[in-house]
Coordinates of C-alpha atoms (C1' of nucleotides) in Angstrom, one line a residue:
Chain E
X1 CA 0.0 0.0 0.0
X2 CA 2.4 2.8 1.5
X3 CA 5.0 1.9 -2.3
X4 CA 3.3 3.4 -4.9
X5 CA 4.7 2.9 -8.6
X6 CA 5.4 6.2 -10.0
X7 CA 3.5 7.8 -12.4
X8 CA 5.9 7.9 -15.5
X9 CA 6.9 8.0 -19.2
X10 CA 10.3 7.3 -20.9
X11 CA 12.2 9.6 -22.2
X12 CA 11.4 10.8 -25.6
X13 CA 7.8 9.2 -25.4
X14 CA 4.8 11.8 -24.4
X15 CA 1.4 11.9 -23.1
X16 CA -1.1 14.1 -25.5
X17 CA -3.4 15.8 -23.5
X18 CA -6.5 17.0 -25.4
X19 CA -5.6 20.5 -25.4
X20 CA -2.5 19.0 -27.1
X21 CA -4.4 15.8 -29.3
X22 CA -6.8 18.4 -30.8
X23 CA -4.4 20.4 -33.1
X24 CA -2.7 17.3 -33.3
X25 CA -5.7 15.8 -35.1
X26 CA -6.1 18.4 -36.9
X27 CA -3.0 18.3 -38.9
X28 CA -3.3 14.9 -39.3
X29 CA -7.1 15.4 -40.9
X30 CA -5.5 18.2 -43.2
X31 CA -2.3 16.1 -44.0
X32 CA -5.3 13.6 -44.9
X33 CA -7.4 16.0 -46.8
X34 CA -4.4 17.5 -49.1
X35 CA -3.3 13.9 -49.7
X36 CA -6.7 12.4 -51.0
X37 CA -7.1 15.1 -53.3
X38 CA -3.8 14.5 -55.1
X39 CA -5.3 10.5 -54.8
X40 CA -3.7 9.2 -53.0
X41 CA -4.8 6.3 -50.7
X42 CA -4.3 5.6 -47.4
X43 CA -2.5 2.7 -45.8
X44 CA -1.1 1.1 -43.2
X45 CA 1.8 -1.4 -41.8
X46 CA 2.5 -3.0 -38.4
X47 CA 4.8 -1.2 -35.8
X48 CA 7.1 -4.4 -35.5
X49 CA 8.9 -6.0 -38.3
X50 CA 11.2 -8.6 -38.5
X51 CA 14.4 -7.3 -37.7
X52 CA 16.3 -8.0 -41.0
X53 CA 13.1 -6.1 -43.0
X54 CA 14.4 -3.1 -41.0
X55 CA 18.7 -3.4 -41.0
X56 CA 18.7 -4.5 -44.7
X57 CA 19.7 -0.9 -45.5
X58 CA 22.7 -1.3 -43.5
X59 CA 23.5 1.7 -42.5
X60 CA 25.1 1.9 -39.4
X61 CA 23.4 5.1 -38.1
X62 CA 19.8 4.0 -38.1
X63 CA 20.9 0.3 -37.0
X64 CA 22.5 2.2 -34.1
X65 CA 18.7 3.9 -32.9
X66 CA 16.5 1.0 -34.1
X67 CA 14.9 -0.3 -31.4
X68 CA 15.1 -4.1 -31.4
X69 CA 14.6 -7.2 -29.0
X70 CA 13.4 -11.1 -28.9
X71 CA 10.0 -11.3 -28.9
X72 CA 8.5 -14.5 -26.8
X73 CA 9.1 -16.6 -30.1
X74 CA 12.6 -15.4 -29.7
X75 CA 12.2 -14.2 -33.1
X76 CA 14.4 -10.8 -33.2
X77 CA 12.1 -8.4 -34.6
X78 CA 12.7 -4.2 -34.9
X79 CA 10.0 -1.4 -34.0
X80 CA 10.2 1.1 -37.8
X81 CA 12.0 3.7 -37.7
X82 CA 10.6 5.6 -40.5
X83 CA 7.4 4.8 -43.4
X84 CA 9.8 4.0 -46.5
X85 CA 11.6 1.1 -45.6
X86 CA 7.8 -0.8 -44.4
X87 CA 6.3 0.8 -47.9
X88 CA 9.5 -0.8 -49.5
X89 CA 8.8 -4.2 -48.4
X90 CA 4.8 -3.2 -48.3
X91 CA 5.2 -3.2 -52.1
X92 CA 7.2 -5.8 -52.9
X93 CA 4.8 -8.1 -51.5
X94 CA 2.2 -6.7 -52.7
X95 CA 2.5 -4.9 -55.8
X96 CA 1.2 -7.2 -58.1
X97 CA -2.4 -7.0 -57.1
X98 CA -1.7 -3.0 -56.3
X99 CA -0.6 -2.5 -60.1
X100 CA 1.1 1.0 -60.8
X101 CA 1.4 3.9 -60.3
X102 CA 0.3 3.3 -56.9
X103 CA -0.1 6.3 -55.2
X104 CA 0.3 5.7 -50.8
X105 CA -0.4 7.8 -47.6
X106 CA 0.4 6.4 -44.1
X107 CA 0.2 8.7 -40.9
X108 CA 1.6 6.5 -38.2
X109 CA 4.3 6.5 -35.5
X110 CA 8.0 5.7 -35.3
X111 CA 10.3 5.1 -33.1
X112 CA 14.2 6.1 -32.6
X113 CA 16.4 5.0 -30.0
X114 CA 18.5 8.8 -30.1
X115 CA 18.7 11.6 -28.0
X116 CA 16.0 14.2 -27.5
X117 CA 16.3 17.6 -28.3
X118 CA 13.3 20.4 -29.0
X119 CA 10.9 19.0 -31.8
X120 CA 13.3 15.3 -31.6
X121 CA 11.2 12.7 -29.8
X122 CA 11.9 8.9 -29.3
X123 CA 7.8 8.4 -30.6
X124 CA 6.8 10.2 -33.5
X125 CA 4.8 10.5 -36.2
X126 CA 5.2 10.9 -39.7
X127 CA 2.7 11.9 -42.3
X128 CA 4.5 10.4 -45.8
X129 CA 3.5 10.1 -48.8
X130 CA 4.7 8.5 -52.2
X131 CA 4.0 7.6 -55.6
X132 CA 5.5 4.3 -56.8
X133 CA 6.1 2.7 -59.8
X134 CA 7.1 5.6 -62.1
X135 CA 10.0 7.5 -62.9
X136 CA 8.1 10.6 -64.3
X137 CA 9.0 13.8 -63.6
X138 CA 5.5 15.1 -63.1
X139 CA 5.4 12.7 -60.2
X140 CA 8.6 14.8 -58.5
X141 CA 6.6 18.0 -59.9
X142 CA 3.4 16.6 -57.7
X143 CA 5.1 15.6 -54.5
X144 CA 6.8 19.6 -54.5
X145 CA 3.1 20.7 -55.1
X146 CA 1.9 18.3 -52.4
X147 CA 3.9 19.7 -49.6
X148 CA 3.3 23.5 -51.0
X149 CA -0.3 22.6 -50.8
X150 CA 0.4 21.1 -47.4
X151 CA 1.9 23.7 -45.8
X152 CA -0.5 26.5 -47.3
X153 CA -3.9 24.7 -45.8
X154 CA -2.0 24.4 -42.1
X155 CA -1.8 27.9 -42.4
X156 CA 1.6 29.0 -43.2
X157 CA 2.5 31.6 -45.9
X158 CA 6.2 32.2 -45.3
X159 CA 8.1 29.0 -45.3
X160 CA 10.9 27.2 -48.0
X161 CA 11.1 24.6 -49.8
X162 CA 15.1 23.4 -50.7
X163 CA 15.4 21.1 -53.8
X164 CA 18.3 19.5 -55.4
X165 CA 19.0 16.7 -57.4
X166 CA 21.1 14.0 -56.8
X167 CA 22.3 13.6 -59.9
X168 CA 23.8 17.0 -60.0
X169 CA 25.7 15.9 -56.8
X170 CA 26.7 12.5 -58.5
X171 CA 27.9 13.9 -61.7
X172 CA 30.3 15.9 -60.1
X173 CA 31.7 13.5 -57.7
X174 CA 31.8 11.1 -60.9
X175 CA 33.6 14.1 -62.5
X176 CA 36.2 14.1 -59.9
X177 CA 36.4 10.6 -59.2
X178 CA 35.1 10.6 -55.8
X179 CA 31.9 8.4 -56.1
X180 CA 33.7 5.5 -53.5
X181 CA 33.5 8.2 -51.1
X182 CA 30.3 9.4 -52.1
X183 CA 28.1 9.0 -49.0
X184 CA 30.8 10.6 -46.7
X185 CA 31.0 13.6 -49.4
X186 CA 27.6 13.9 -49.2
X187 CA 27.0 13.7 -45.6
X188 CA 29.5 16.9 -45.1
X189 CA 28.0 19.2 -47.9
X190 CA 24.7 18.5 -46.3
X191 CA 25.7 20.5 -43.1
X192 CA 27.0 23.1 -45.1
X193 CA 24.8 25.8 -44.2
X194 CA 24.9 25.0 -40.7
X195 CA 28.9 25.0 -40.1
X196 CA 30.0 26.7 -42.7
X197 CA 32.2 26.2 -45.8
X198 CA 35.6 25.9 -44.0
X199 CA 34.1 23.6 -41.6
X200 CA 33.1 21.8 -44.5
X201 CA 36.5 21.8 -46.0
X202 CA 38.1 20.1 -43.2
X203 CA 35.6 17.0 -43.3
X204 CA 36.1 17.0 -46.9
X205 CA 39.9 17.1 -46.5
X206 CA 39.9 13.7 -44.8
X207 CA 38.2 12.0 -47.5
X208 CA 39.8 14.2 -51.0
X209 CA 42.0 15.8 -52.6
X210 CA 42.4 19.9 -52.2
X211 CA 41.2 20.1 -55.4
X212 CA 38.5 17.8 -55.6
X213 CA 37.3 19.2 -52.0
X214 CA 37.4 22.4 -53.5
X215 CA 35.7 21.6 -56.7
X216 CA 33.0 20.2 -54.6
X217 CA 32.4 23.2 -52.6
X218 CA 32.8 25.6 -55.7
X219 CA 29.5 23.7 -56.4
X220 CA 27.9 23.9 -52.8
X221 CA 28.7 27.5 -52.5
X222 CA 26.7 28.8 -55.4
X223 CA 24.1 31.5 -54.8
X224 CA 21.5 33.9 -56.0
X225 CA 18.4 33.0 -57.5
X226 CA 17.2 30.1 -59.0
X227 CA 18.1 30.9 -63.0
X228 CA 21.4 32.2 -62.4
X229 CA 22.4 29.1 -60.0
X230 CA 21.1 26.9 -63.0
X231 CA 22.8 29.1 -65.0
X232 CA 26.4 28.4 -63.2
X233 CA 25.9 24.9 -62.7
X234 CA 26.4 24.6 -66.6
X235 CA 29.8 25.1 -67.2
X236 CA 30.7 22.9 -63.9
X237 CA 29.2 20.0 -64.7
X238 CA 29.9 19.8 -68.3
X239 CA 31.2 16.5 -69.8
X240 CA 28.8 14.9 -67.4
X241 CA 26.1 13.0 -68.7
X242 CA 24.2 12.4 -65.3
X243 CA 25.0 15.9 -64.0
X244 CA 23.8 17.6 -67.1
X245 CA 21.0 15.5 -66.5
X246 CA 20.6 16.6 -63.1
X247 CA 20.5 20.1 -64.1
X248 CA 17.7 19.3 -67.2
X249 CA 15.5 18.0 -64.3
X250 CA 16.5 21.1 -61.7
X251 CA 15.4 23.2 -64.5
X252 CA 12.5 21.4 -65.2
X253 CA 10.9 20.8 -61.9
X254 CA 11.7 24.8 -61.4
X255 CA 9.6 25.7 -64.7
X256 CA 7.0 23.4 -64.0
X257 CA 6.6 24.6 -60.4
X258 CA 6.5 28.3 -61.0
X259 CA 4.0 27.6 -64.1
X260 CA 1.9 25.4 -61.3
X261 CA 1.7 28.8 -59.7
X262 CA 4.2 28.2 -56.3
X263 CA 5.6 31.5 -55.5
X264 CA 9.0 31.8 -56.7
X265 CA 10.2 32.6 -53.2
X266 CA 8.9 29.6 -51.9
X267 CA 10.9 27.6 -53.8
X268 CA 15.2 28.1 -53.5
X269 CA 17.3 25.5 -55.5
X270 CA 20.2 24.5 -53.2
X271 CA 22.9 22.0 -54.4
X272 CA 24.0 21.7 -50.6
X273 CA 20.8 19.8 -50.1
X274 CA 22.1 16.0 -50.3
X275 CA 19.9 14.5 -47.7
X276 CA 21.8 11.8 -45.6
X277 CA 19.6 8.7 -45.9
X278 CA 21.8 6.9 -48.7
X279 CA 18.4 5.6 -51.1
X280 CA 17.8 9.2 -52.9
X281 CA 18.8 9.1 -56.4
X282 CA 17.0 12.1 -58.1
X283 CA 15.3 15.3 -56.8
X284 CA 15.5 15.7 -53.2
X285 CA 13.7 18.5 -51.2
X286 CA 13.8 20.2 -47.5
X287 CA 11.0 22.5 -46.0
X288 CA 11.8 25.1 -43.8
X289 CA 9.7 27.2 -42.0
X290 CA 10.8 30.8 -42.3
X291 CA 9.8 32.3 -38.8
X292 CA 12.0 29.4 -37.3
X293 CA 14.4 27.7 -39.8
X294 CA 16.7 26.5 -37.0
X295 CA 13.9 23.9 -35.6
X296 CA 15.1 21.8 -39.0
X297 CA 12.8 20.6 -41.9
X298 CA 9.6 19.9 -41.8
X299 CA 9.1 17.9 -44.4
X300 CA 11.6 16.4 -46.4
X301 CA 12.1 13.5 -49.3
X302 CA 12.8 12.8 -52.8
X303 CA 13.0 10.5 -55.2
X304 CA 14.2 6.8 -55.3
X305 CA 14.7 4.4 -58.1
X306 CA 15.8 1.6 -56.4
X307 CA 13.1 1.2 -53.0
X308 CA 12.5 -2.2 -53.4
X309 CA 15.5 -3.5 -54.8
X310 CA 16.6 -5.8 -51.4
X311 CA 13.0 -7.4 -51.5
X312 CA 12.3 -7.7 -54.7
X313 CA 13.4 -8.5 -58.2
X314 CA 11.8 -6.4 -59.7
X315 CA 12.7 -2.0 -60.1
X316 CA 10.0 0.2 -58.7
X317 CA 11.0 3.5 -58.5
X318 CA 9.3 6.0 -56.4
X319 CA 9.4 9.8 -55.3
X320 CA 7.6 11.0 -52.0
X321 CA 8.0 13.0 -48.8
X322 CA 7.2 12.9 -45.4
X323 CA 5.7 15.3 -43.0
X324 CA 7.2 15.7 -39.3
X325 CA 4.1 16.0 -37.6
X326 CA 5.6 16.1 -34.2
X327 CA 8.3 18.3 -34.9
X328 CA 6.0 20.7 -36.9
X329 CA 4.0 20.8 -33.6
X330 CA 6.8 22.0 -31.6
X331 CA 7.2 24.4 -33.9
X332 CA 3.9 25.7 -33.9
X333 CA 3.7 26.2 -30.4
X334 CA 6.7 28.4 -29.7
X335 CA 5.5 30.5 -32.8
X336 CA 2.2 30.5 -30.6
X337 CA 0.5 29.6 -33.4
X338 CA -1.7 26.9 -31.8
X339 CA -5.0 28.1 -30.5
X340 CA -6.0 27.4 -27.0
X341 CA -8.9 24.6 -27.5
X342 CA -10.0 22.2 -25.0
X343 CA -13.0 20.9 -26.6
X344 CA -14.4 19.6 -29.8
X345 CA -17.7 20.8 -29.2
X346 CA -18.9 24.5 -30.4
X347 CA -21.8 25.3 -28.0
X348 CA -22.2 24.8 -24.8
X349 CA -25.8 24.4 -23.2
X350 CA -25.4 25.1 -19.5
X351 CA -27.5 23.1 -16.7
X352 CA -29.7 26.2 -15.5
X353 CA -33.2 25.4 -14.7
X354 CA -32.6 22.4 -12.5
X355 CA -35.9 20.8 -12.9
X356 CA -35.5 21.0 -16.9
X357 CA -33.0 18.3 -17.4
X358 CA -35.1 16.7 -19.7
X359 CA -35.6 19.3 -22.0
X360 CA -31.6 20.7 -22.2
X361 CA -31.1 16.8 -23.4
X362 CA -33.6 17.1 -26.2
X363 CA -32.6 20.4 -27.6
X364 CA -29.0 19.3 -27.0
X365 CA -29.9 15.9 -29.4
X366 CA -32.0 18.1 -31.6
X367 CA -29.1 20.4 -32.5
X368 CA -26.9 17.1 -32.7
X369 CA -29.0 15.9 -35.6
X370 CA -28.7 19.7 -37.4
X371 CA -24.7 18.1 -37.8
X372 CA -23.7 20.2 -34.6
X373 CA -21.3 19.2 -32.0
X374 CA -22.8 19.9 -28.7
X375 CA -22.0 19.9 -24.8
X376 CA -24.7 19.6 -22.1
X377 CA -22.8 20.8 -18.7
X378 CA -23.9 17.6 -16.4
X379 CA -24.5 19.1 -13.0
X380 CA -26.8 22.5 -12.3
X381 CA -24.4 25.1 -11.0
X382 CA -24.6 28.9 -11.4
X383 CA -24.5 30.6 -14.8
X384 CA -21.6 32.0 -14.1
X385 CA -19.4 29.2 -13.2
X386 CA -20.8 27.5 -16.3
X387 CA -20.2 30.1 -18.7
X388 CA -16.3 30.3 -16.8
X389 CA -16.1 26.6 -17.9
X390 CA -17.4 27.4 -21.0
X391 CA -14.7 30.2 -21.7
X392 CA -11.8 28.3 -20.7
X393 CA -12.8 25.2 -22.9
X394 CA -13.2 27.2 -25.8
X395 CA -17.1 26.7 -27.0
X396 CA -17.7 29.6 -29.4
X397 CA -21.4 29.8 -28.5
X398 CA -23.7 29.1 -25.4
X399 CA -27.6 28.7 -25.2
X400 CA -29.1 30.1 -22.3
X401 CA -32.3 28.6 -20.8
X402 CA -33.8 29.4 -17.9
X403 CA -37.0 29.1 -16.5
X404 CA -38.5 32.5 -18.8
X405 CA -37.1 31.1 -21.4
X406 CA -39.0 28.0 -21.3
X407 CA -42.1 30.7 -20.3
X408 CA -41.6 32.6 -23.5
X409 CA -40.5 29.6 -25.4
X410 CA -37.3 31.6 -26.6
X411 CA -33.5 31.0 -26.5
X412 CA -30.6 33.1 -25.7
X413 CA -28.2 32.4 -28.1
X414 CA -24.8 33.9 -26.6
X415 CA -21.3 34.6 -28.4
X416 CA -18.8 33.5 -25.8
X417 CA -15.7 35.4 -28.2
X418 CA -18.0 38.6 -28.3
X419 CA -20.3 38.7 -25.3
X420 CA -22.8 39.6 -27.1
X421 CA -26.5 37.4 -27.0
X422 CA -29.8 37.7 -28.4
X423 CA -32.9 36.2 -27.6
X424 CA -34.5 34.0 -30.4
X425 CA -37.6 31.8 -30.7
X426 CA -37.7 28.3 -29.1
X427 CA -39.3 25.6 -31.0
X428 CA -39.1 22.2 -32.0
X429 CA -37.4 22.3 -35.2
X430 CA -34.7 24.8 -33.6
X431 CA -34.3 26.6 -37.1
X432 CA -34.5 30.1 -35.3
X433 CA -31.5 29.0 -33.2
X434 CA -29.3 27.1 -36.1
X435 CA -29.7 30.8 -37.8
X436 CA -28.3 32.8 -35.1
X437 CA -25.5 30.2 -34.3
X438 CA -24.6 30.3 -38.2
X439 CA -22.8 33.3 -38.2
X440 CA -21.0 32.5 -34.5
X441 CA -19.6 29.2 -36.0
X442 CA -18.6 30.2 -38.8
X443 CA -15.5 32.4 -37.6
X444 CA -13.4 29.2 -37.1
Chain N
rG1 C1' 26.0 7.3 -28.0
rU2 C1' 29.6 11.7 -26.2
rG3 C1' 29.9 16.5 -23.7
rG4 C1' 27.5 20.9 -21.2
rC5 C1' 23.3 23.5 -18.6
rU6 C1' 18.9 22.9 -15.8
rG7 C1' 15.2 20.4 -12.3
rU8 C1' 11.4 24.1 -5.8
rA9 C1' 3.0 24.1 -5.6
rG10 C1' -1.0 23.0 -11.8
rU11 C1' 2.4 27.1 -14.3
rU12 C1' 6.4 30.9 -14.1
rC13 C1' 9.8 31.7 -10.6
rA14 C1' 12.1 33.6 -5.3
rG15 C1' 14.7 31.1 -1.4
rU16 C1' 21.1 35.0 1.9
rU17 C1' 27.9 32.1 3.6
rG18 C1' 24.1 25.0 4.8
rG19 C1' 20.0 26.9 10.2
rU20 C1' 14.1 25.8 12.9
rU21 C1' 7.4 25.7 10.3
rA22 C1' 10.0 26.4 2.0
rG23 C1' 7.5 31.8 -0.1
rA24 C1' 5.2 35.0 -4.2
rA25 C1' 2.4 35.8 -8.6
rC26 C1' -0.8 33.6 -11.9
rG27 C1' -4.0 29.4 -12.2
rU28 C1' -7.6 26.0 -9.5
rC29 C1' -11.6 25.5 -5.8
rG30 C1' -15.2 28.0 -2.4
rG31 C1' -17.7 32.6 -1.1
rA32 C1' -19.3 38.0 -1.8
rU33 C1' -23.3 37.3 -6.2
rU34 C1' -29.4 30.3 -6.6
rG35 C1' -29.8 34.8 -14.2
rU36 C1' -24.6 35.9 -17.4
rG37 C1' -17.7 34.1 -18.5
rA38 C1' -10.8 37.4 -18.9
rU39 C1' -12.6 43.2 -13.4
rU40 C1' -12.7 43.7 -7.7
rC41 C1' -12.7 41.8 -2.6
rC42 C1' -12.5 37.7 1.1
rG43 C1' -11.2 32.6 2.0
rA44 C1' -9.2 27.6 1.0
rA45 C1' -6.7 23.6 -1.0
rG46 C1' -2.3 22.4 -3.3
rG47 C1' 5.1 21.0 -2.3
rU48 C1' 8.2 13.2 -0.7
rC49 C1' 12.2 20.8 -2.9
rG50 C1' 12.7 15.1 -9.8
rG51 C1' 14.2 10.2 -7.3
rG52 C1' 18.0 7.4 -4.3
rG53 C1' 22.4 7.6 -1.4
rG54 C1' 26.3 10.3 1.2
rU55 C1' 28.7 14.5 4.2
rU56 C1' 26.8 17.3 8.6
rC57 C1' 24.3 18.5 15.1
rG58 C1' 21.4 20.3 10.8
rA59 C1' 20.7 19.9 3.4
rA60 C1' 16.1 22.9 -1.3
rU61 C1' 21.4 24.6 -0.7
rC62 C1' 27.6 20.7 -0.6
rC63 C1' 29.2 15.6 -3.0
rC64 C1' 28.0 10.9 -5.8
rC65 C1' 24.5 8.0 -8.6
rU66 C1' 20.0 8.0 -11.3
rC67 C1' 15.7 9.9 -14.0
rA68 C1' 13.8 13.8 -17.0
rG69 C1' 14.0 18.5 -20.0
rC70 C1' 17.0 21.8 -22.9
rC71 C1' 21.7 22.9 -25.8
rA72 C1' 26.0 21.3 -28.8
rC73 C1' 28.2 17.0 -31.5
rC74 C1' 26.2 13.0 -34.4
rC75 C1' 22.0 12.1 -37.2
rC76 C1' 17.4 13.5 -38.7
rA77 C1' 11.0 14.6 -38.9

RNA sequence: GUGGCUGUAGUUCAGUUGGUUAGAACGUCGGAUUGUGAUUCCGAAGGUCGGGGGUUCGAAUCCCCUCAGCCACCCCA
């Protein structure tokens, strides 16, 4: 009795709260709603896979923060780290009754054994999205118009979206005879705007020549806007054929992209983007937010040719991205830009008259069946303690009843952001009240 | 995984060179006010000082371990 376990949760894994679940959701449903109307369609994997599924990719940084154990077959099975490497072996099982292109969307946790940091959780969720089983450019076109989409209906205005190609990268380190060393290569550019070019130099120093370390960051250094970086990259990858192909794609996705109507300042071609998970091979993209750059990207991915090519014969490429829900919500919140809702209702009806219990219920399931959301406050108490609740909850509207009300047969139909109330007509059919709350619900 | 900073009511924080019963504001609850919610007044509840061990006559304060949060590295959403 007197040892009590303590209440608890392990690092990196959090409790949502509802004040915290409901903007939570309602990413989620937008992520959802911007997906489906691009088609695509949703699905979903287990949390545990066996554990060579997961370490196939071999690289030694994600088989360092998978988490992995025996389960009571003694099997040795891995929870997923990310959505790609399930949706890899997702479709090779199954992508002969799917047929392509098949288009995807899974929301759905993962999990990393690494240290926490601000927006960097053991438990989070990902919102990705992909299209498999084509290698058209319209389909890297789409997944940059996705996220722009994405970002635009949760509300942001001001935010960029870095894209490179791989094969720009490639071509030059297959220029300069460095494509042994290519993941290391890559790994160092990709922190070049964090550390700087000298920093850069250094790590690159280990692994290259002088001159092939500085022909690299020749590359990585470019700047200005979009047609004049395009414009440079010309002359250094010439000879090339996969870097001149790199820079026909660039320029492509770029004309496509301001034609689709992104604004130009959205979008910032940046051959320091290489992305560190090793299975890019074309266009690759990062989204910053521009009121808070330094929480990292929000939603990042690119294109892949070769997914599914350790579980499966058969070449499927694919090109998608994923949204960091969790980290986007830690954003959010220190830009204060979540509001302060505690409930999923809109209107309140508070417990006045105490012998009309009856009566609250039925208005309250009338009002339901008009497609509103609806809260009866259970106990009587007084008005103002009610409307407190109320307030702090975050119901736009109230209905006051009291016993003239019910007299008069008419409804106070109260603003709870405005104060303000008037008095309608009371009947059956509740039209007169569905009127007045029209305008009230509508400002969210 | 490595290194650094931090941890005191629900929240944000005070707490003197180690000293008796750990404070404030806001929030919560009750009342003033059995018909109207961010104002005012009165009152109340709420703390194993993150947890464990040690030093000491005495620890929120000093030391060690541990847990958690934040920051940097690493990597990434």
């Amino acid at each position: 009795m007197s040892e009590r376990i303590q209440p608890r949760t392990l690092k990196g894994f959090r409790d949502y709260p509802p004040a915290a679940m409901i903007p939570r959701e309602w990413i989620i449903d937008t992520a959802r709603r911007v997906y489906r109307s691009y088609g695509f369609s949703p699905i979903d994997t287990p949390a545990l896979e066996h554990l060579e599924i997961l370490t196939g990719k071999g690289s030694a940084e994600t088989d360092k923060q998978l988490y992995r154990f025996q389960d009571h077959g003694g099997r040795s099975v891995g929870l997923r780290f990310d959505l790609t490497v399930p949706l890899a072996r997702f479709v090779a099982q199954h992508i002969q009754q799917l047929g392509t292109p098949f288009k995807r969307y899974q929301i759905a946790n993962v999990w990393r054994g690494e240290n926490t940091q601000r927006g960097r959780y053991r438990e989070f969720m990902q919102c990705d999205f992909d299209t498999i089983g084509t290698a058209s450019a319209s389909a890297d076109i789409e997944t940059v118009l996705v996220i722009n989409d994405l970002l635009v209906a949760l509300g942001f205005e001001h935010f960029t979206m870095r894209v490179n190609n791989r094969l720009v990268l490639n071509g030059l380190l297959e220029k300069l005879g460095l494509t042994a060393q290519a993941t290391h290569v890559l790994r160092a550019l990709d922190k070049l705007a964090k550390v700087g070019s000298e920093t850069v130099a250094q790590e690159l120093a280990a692994i290259a020549t002088p001159a092939q370390a500085a022909a690299v960051l020749e590359l990585a250094a470019l700047i200005g806007d979009n047609e004049s970086i395009l414009a440079q990259l010309q002359p250094l990858l010439a000879g090339s054929p996969l870097g001149e192909r790199g820079i026909g794609e660039l320029t492509d996705l770029h004309v496509a992209l301001r034609a689709a109507g992104v604004p130009p300042e959205r979008l910032q071609l940046d051959v320091s983007i290489a992305r560190g998970l090793d299975y890019y091979t074309g266009m690759v993209v990062e989204t910053f937010l521009d009121e808070l750059p330094e929480i990292g990207s929000v939603c990042s991915g690119g294109r892949y040719d070769n997914l599914t090519q350790l579980y499966a014969k058969q070449e499927l490429p694919g090109v998608g991205a994923s949204l960091g829900l969790d980290r986007l919500l830690a954003a959010m919140e220190e830009l204060g830009r979540l509001p302060k809702v505690q409930t999923t209702a809109q209107v309140l009806i508070p417990f006045f008259a105490a012998e009309c219990r009856d009566r609250y219920l039925a208005l309250a399931s009338r009002l339901r069946g008009r497609g509103l959301r609806v809260e009866f406050y259970p106990e009587p108490k007084k008005l103002g303690k009610q409307l407190q609740y109320a307030n702090r909850q975050g119901f736009l509207a109230a209905l006051i009843l009291g016993d003239s009300e019910f007299a008069a047969q008419q409804c106070q139909v109260k603003n709870l952001a405005t104060g303000a109330s008037q008095t309608v007509g009371y009947r059956e059919d509740v039209q007169e009240i569905m009127d007045a709350l029209q305008p009230i619900l509508a400002t969210s």
